[in-house]
Coordinates of C-alpha atoms in Angstrom, one line a residue:
Chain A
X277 CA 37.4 -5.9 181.8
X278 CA 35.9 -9.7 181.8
X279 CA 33.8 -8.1 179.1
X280 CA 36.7 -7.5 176.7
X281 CA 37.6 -11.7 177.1
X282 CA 34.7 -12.7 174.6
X283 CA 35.7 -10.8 171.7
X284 CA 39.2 -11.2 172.3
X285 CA 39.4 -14.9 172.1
X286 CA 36.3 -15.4 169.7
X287 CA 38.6 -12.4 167.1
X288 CA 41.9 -14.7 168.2
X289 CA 39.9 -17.8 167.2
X290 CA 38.6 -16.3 163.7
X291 CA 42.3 -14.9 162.8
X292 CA 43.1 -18.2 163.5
X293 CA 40.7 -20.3 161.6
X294 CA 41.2 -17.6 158.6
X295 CA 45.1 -18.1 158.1
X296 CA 44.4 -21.7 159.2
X297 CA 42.0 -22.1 155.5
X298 CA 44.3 -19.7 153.5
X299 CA 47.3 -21.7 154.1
X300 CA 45.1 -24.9 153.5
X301 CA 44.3 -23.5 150.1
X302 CA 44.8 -25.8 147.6
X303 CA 46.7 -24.2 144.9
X304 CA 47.9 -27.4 143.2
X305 CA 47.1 -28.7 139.9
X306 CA 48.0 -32.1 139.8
X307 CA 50.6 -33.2 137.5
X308 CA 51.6 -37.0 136.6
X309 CA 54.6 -37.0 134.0
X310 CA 55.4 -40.7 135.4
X311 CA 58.8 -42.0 134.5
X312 CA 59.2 -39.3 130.9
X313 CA 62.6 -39.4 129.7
X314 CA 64.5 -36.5 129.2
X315 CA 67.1 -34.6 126.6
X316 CA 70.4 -33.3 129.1
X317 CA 71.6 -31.8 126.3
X318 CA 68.1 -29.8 125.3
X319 CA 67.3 -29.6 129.2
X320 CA 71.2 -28.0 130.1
X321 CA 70.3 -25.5 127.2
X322 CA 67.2 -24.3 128.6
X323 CA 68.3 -24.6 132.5
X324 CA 71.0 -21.9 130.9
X325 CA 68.0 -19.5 129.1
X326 CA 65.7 -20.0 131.9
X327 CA 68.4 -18.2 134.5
X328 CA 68.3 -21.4 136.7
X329 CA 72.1 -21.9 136.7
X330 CA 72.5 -18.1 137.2
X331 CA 70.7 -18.0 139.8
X332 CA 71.2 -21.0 142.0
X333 CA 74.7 -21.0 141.8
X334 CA 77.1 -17.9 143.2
X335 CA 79.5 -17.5 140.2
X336 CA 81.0 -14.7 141.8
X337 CA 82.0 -16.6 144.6
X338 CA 83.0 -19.1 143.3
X339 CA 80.5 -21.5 144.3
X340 CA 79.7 -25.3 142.9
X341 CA 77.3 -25.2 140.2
X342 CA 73.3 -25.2 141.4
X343 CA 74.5 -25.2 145.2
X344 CA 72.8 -22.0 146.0
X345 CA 73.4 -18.4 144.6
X346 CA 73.9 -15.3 145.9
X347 CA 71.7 -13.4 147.9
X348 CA 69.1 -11.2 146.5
X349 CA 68.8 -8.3 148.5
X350 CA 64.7 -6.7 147.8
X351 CA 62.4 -4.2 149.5
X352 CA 60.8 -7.5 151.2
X353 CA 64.7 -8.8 153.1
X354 CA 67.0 -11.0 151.6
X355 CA 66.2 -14.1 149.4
X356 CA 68.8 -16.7 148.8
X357 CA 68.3 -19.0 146.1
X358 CA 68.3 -22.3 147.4
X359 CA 70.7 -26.2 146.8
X360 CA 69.1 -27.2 143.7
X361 CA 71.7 -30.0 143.4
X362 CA 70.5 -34.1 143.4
X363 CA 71.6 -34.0 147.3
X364 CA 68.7 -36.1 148.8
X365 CA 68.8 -34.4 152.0
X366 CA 70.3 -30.0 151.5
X367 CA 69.3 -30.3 148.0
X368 CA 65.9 -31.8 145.4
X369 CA 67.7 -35.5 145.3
X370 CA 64.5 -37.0 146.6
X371 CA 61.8 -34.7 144.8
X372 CA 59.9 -37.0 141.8
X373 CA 59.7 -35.8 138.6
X374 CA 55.9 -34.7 139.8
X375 CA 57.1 -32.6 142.5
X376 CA 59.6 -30.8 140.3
X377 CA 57.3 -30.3 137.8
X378 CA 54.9 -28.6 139.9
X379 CA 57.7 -26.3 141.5
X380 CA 59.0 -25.0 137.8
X381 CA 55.4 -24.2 136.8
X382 CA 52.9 -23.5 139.4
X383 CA 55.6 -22.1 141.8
X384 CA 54.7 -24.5 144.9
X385 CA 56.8 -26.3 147.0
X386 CA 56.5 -30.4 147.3
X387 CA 55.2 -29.8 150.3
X388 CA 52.5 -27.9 149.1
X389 CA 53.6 -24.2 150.1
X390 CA 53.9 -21.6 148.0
X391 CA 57.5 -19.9 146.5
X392 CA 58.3 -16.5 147.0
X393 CA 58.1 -14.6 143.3
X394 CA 61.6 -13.8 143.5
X395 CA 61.5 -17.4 141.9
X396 CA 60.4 -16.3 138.8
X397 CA 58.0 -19.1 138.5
X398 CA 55.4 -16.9 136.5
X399 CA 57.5 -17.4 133.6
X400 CA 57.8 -21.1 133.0
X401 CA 54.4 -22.0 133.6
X402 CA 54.0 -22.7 129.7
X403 CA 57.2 -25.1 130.1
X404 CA 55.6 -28.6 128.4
X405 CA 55.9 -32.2 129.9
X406 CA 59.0 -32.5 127.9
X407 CA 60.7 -29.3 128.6
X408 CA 60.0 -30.3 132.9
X409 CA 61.8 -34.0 131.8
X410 CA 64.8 -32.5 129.9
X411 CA 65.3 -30.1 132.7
X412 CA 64.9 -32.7 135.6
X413 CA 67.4 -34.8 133.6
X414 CA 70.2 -32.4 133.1
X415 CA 69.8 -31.1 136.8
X416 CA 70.6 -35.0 137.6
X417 CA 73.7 -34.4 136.4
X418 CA 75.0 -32.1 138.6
X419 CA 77.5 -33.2 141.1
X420 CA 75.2 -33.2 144.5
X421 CA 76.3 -30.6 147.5
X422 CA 75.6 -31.8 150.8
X423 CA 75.0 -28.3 152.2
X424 CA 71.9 -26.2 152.8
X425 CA 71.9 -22.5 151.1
X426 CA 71.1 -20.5 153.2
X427 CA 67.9 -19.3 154.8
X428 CA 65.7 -16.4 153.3
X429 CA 65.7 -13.4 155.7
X430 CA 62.6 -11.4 155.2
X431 CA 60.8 -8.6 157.0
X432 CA 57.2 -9.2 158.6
X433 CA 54.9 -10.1 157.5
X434 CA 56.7 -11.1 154.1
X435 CA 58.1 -14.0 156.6
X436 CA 54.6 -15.3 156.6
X437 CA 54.3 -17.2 153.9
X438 CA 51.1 -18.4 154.0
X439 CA 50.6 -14.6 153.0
X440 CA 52.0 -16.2 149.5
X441 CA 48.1 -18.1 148.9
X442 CA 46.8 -14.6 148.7
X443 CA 49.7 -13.0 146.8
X444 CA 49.1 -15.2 144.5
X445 CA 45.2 -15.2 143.9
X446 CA 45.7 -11.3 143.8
X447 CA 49.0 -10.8 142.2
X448 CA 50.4 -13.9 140.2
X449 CA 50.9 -12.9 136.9
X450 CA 51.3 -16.2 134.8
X451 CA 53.6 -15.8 131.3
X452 CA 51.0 -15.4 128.2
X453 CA 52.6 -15.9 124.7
X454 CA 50.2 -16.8 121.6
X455 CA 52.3 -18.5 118.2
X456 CA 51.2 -15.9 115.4
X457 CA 51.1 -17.8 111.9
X458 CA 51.9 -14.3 110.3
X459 CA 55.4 -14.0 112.0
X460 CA 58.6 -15.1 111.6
X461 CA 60.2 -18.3 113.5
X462 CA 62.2 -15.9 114.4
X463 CA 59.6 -13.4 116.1
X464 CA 57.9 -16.2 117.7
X465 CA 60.7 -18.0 119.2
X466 CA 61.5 -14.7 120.7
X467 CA 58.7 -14.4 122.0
X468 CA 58.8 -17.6 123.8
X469 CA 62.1 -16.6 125.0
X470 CA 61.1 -13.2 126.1
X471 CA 57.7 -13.8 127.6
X472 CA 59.0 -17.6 129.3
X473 CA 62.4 -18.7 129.7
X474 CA 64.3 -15.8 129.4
X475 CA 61.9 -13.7 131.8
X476 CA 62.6 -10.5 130.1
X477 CA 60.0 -8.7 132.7
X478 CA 61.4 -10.4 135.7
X479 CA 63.6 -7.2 136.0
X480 CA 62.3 -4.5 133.2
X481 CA 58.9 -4.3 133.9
X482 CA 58.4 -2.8 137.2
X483 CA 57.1 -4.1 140.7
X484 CA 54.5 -3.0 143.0
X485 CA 54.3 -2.3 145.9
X486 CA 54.0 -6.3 146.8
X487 CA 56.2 -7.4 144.3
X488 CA 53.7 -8.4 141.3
X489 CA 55.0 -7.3 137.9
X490 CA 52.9 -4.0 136.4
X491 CA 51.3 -5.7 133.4
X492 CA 50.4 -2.3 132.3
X493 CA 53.7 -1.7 132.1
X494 CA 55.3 -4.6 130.7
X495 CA 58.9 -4.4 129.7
X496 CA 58.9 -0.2 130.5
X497 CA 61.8 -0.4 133.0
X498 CA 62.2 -0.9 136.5
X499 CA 64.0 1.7 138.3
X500 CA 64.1 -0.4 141.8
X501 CA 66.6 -4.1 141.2
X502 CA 68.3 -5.3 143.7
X503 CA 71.3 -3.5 144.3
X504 CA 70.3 0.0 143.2
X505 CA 70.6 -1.6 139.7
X506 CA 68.1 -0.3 136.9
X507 CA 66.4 -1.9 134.1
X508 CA 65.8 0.5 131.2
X509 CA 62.7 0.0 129.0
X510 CA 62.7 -2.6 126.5
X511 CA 59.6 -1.6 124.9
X512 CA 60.1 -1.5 120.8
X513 CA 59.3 2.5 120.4
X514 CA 62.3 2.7 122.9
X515 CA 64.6 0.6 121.5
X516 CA 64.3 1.9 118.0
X517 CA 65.0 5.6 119.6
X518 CA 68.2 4.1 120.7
X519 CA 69.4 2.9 118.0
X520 CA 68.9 -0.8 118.5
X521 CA 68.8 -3.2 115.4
X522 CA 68.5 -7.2 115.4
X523 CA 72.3 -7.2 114.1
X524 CA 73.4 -5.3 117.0
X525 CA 71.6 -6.3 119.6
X526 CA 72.4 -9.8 119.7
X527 CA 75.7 -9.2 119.7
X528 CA 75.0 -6.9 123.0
X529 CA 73.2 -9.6 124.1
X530 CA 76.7 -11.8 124.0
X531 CA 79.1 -8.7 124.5
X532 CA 77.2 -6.2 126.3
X533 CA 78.3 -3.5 123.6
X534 CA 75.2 -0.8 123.0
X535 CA 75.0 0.9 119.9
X536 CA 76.9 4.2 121.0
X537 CA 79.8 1.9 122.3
X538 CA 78.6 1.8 126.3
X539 CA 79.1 -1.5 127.7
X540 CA 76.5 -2.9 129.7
X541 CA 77.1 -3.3 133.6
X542 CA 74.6 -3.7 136.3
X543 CA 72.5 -6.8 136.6
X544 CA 72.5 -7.3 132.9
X545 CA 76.6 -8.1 132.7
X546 CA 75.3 -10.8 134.8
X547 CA 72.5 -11.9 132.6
X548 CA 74.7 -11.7 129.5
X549 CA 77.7 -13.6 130.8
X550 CA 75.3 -16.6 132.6
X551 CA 72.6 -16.3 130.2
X552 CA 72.3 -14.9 126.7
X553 CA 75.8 -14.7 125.7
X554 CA 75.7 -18.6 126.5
X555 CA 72.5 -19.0 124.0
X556 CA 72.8 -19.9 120.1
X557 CA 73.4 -16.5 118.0
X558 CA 69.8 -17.4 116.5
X559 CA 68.6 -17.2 120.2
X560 CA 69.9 -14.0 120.8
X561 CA 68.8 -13.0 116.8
X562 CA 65.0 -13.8 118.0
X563 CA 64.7 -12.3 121.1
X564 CA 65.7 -9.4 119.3
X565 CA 63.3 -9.4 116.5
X566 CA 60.9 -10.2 119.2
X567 CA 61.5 -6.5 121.1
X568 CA 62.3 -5.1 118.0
X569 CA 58.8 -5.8 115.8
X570 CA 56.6 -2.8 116.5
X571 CA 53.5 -4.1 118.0
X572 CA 50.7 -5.2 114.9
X573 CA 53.6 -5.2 112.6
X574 CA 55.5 -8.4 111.3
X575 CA 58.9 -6.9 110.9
X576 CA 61.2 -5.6 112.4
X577 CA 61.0 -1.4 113.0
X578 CA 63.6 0.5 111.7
X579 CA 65.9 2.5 114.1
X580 CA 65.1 6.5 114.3
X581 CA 67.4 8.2 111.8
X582 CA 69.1 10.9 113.2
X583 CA 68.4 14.1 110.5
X584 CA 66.8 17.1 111.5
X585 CA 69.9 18.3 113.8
X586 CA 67.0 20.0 116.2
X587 CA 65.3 16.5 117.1
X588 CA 68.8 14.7 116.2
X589 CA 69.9 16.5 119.4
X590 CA 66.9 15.7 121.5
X591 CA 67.2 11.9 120.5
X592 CA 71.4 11.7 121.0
X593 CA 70.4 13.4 124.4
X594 CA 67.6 11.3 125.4
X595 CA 69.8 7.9 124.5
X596 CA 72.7 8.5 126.0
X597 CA 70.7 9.6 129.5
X598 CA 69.0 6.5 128.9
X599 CA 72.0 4.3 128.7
X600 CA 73.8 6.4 131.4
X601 CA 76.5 6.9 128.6
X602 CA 80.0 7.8 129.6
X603 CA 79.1 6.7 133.1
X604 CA 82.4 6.0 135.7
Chain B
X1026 CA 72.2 13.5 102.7
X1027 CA 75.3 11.6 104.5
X1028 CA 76.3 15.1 104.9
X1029 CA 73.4 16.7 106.9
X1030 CA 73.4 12.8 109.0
X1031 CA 77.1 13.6 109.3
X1032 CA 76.5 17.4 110.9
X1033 CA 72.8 16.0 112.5
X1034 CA 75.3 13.6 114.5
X1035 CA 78.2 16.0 115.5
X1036 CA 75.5 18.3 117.1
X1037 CA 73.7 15.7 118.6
X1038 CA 77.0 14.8 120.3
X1039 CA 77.8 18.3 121.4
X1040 CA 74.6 18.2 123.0
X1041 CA 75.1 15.3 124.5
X1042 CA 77.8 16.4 125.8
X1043 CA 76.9 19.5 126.9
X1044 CA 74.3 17.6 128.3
X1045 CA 76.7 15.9 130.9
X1046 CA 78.7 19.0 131.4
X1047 CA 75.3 20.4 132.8
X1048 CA 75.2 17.6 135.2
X1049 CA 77.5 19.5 136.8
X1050 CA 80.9 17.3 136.9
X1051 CA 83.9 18.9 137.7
X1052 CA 87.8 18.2 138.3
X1053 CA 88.9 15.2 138.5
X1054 CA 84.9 13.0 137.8
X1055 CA 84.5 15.1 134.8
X1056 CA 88.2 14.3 133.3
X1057 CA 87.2 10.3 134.0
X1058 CA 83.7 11.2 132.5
X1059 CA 85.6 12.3 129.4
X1060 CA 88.3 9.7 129.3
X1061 CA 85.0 6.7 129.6
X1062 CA 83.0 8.7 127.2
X1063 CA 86.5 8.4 124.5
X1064 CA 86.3 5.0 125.2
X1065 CA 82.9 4.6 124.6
X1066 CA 83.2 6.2 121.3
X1067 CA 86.0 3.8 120.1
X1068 CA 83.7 0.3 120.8
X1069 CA 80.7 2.6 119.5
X1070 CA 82.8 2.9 116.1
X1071 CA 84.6 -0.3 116.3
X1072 CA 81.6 -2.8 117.1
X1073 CA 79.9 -2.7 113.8
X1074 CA 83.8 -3.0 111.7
X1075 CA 84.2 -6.2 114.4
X1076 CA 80.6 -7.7 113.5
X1077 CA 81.6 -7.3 109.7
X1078 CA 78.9 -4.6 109.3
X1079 CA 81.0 -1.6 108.4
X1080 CA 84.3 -2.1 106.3
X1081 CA 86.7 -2.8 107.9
X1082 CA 89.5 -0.6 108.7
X1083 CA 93.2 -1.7 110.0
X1084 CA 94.4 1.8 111.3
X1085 CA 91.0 3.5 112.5
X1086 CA 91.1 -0.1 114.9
X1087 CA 94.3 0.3 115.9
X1088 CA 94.2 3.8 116.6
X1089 CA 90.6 3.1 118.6
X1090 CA 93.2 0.5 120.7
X1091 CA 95.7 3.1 121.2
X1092 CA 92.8 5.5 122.9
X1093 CA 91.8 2.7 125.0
X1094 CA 95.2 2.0 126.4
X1095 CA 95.9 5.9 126.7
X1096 CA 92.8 5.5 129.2
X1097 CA 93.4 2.4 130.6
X1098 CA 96.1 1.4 133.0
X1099 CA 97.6 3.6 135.6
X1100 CA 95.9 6.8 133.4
X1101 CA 92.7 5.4 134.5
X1102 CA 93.2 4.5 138.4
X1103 CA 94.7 8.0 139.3
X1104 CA 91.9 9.7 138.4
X1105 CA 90.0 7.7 141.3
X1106 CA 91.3 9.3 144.5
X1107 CA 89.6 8.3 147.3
X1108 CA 87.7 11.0 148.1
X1109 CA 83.5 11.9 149.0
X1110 CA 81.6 10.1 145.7
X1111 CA 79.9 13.3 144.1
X1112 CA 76.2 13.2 143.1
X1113 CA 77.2 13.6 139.5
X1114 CA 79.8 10.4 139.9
X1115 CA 78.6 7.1 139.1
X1116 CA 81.1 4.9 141.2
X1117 CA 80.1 3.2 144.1
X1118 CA 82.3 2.9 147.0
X1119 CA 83.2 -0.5 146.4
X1120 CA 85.4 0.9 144.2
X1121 CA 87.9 2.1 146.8
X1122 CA 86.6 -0.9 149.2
X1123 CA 87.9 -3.3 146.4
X1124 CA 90.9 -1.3 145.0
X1125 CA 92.8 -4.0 144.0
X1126 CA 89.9 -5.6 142.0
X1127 CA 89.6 -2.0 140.5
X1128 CA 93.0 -1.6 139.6
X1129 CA 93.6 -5.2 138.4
X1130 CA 90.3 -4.6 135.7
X1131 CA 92.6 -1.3 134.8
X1132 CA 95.6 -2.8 134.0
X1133 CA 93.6 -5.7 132.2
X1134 CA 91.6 -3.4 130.1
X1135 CA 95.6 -1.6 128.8
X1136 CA 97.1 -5.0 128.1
X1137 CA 93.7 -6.3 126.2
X1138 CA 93.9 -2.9 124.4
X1139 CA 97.3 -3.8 123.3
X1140 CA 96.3 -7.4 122.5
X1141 CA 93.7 -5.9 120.3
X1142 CA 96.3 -3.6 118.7
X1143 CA 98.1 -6.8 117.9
X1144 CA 95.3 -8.4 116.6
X1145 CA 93.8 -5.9 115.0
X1146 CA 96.2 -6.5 111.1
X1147 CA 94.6 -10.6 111.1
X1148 CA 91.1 -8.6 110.5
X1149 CA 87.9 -10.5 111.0
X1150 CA 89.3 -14.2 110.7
X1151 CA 91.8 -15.8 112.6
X1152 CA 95.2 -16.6 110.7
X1153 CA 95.1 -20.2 111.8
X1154 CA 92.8 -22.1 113.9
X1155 CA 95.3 -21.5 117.4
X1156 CA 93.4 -19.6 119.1
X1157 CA 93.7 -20.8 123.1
X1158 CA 90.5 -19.4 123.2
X1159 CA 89.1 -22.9 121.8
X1160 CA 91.3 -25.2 123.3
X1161 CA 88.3 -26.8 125.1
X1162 CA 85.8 -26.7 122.7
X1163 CA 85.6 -27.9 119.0
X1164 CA 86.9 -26.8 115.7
X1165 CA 83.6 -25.4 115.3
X1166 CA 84.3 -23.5 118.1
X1167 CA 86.1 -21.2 116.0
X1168 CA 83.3 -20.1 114.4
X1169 CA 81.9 -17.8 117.3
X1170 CA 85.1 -15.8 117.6
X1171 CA 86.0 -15.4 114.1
X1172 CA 84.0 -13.0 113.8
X1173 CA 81.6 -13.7 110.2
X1174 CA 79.6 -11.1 111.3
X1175 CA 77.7 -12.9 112.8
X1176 CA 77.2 -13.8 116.4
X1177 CA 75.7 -16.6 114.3
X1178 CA 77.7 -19.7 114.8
X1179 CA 75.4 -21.2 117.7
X1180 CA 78.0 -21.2 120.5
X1181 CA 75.8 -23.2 122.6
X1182 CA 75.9 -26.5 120.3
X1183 CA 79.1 -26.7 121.3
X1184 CA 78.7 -26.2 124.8
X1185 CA 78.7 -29.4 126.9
X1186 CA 76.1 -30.3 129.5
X1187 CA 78.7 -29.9 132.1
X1188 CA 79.0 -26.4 130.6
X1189 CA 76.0 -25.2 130.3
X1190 CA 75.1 -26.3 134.3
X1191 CA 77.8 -24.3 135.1
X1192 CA 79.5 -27.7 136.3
X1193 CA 82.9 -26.2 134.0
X1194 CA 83.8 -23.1 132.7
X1195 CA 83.5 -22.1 129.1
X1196 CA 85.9 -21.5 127.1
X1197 CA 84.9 -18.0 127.2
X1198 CA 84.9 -17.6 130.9
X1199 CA 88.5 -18.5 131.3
X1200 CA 89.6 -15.7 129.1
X1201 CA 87.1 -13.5 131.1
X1202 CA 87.7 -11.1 133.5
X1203 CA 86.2 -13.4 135.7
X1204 CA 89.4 -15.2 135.7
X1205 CA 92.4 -14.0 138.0
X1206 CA 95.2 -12.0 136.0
X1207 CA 98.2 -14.1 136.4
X1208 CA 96.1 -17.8 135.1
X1209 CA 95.2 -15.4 132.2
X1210 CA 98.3 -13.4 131.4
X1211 CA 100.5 -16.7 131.7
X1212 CA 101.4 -16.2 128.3
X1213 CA 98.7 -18.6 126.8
X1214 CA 96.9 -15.7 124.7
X1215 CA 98.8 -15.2 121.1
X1216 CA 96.7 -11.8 120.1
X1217 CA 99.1 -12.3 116.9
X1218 CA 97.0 -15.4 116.3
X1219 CA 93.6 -14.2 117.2
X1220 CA 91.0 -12.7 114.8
X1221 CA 90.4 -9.3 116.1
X1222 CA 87.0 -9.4 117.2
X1223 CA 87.9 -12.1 119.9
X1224 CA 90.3 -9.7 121.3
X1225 CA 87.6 -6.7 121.2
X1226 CA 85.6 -8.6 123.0
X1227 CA 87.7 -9.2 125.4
X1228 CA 88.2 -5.8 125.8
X1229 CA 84.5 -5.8 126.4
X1230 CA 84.1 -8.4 128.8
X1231 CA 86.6 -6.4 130.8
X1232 CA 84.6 -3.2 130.9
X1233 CA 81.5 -5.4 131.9
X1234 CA 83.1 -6.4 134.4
X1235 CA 84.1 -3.5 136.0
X1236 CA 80.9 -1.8 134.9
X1237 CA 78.9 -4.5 136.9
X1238 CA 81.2 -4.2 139.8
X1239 CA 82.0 -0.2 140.4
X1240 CA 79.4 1.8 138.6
X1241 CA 76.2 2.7 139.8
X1242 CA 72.7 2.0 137.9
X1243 CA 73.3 -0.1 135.0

């Protein structure tokens, strides 16, 4: 048996020195915004479209604003979003502007570990200096709560999180939007609400199986939320077939009303009430012409008329399925 | 042309529905399915009168808020026994966990129904700026609910800091169904001085919230 000792400890001692570099991995980019003043006003507006109010507070319990939301129940155990309140101690009252700027965007901690994706990091990474300052400002104006949310409760080896440094070299699928000259303000600010703040994918593209959003698949659905919930596809071809227009989906986006008169529940009810029905009605107008603009095209597509009564029937069919009409 | 759309949409419906039958709902989930599926139709027919999209029309609104009461209420809980959820059912048990919850969304949904009918004659504008609705928030604030088609009038610029860090509630949210019954039925909403499509949403807000609460998938 004295043979077996060697390996053994020399294997213990590798293991060891391997997790020991990949949680020394350096995934920082250094960031030095200084003392940069920030908008409350234009930082509270995007705290709203970012889901960062949403999220870190539990509306549904009634909880102070920012002091932790409610659990998030995932494949992986249960997240809770943490006290983002100025509390110096339960909360980000002594982070720097630095350290919070580095959280928002890269997704890493101030002490240099990585977040779980359930922050949805990925999509603020194109956030500027300014957007970071207007944000840090308005959260300073929250009322601090001196208690801790509380912990995450994951399954192994999701509890590891030094497993994060190679999620993220593998998986971590920063936001990409290009400004296109040849569309609309319109298009393009939805697009920066779609693809950033607003973190369209964060629930209708789908996950897998360790949690990184299917690019190739981007906004087709996700049939897995939390909860049992599902996210239908938001992909323009789809949205046309069900009768979406810019006119009426911004006002779902504010009253949850779909075209054939369903009214939204799930996660989205959530997302409408804390998020997009609190935007500007040109918010909601551009994210729409954003989903809505066929892909190459620089307006907006024009829903799939119902006339031939054989595919009329096949597309009624097919949209109210989708939108799990007449549901109870 | 409007004729064939007219007759390509009837049969598309009858498919549809004969689409659900064919999920096999019986008794008493396919009698809810249907009474839903009436109310779906109404806010499918109303939304685009309350956006100012299609004309608008005082007694095709009002008898859309008669259906909705007429499924609403009382008329909607007893068709919820407590009983094994069928597959083809989209309730989740908190449904019976949280009855009262349930049956306090019901009962909300048949008095904002009857708010709308009340406020359904002032048509898309309000008849003077009363509105409770706004109390907290600016003249402009009337903007957003009186409905000029357009979900246009930037709600948000009005929205305080405080507001929009969730630090206090909107406006909105305290005629939401988010708010308990008795702060919100304590005779501060005049639907005789609201512009209708602030009291269609409400009724929309309401079904939200019961759809976010008790029904399965989205």
């Amino acid at each position: 048996m004295r043979w077996l000792v060697v390996p053994l400890v020399l294997g213990g001692v590798l293991a060891s020195a391997g997790i020991f570099t990949v949680s020394r991995w350096t995934i920082v980019e250094p960031v030095t915004l200084g003392m940069m003043e920030g908008d409350a006003q234009r930082g509270a507006y995007l705290a709203r479209s970012a889901g960062c109010v949403a999220c870190h507070t539990d509306v549904q319990k009634g909880g102070a604003a920012l002091a932790g939301g409610a659990p998030l129940d995932t494949p992986f155990g249960r997240f809770v979003p943490p006290n983002l309140t100025p509390d110096p101690v339960h909360g980000i009252g002594n982070w720097t502007l630095d350290q919070f700027a580095v959280a928002v965007r890269q997704g890493v901690r101030p002490d240099g570990k990585a977040y779980y994706p359930a922050f949805t990091y990925e999509f603020y990474n194109r956030f500027t200096d300014q957007d970071i300052a207007d944000l840090w400002t308005a959260f300073r104006t929250v009322p601090p709560v001196p208690v801790a949310a509380a912990r995450h409760d994951l399954n192994f080896p999701f509890n590891l999180r030094w497993g994060l440094q190679l999620w993220r070299a593998r998986y971590m699928t920063p936001s990409e939007m290009t400004p296109v000259m040849a569309q609309s303000d319109a298009w393009n600010r939805g697009q920066q609400l779609v693809n950033g703040a607003s973190h369209c994918a964060a629930c209708h593209t789908a996950r897998g199986l360790f949690g990184g959003l299917d690019t190739s698949e981007s906004l087709a659905g996700n049939a897995n939320l939390p909860g049992g919930n599902k996210a239908p596809s938001i992909r323009t071809e789809a949205l046309l077939t069900r009768g979406w227009t810019v006119a009426n989906m911004a006002y779902a986006l504010r009253t949850g009303i779909m075209p054939d008169g369903d009214v939204l529940g799930g996660s989205m009810a959530e997302a409408i009430a804390q998020g997009t029905g609190m935007l500007t009605g040109r918010d909601r107008e551009a994210i729409a012409t954003y989903l809505l603009t066929p892909a190459g095209q620089t307006s907006v597509g024009l829903p799939t008329p119902v006339t031939d009564p054989t595919m009329g029937g096949m597309a009624g069919m097919e949209g109210m399925a989708g939108m799990k009409s007449g549901g109870n | 042309m409007k004729r064939s759309t007219t007759i390509g949409a009837i049969i598309a419906s009858s498919l549809g529905a004969a689409a659900f039958a064919h999920n096999g709902a019986t008794g008493v989930v396919l009698e809810r399915m249907n009474g839903m599926s009436a109310m779906k139709k109404v806010m499918g027919e109303l939304a685009p009168m309350m956006r100012g999209e299609a004309p608008y029309d005082v007694a095709a609104a009002q008898k859309g808020a008669a259906t909705i009461m007429a499924h609403a209420g009382g008329n909607m809980v007893k068709l919820f026994p407590e009983e094994a959820i069928p597959a083809t059912s989209y309730a989740v048990p908190a449904l019976w966990e949280r009855w009262n919850d349930f049956s306090d969304l019901a009962d909300l949904l048949a008095s904002q129904a009857f708010g709308l009918a009340m406020a359904v004659p002032n048509g898309l504008t309000a008849p003077r700026p009363a509105s409770p609705l706004h109390d907290m928030g600016t003249m402009d604030g009337m903007a957003d609910m009186s409905g000029m088609a357009d979900t246009d009038a930037l709600p948000s610029q009005e929205l305080t800091v405080a507001q929009l860090m969730g630090v206090e509630p909107t406006a909105d949210a305290r005629a939401s169904a988010t708010v308990l019954p008795e702060e919100r039925d304590n005779g501060v909403l005049d639907y005789t001085a609201m512009a209708a499509p602030a009291a269609f949403e409400m009724v929309s807000q309401t079904c939200a919230a019961c759809h976010s609460k008790f029904r399965r998938g989205s």
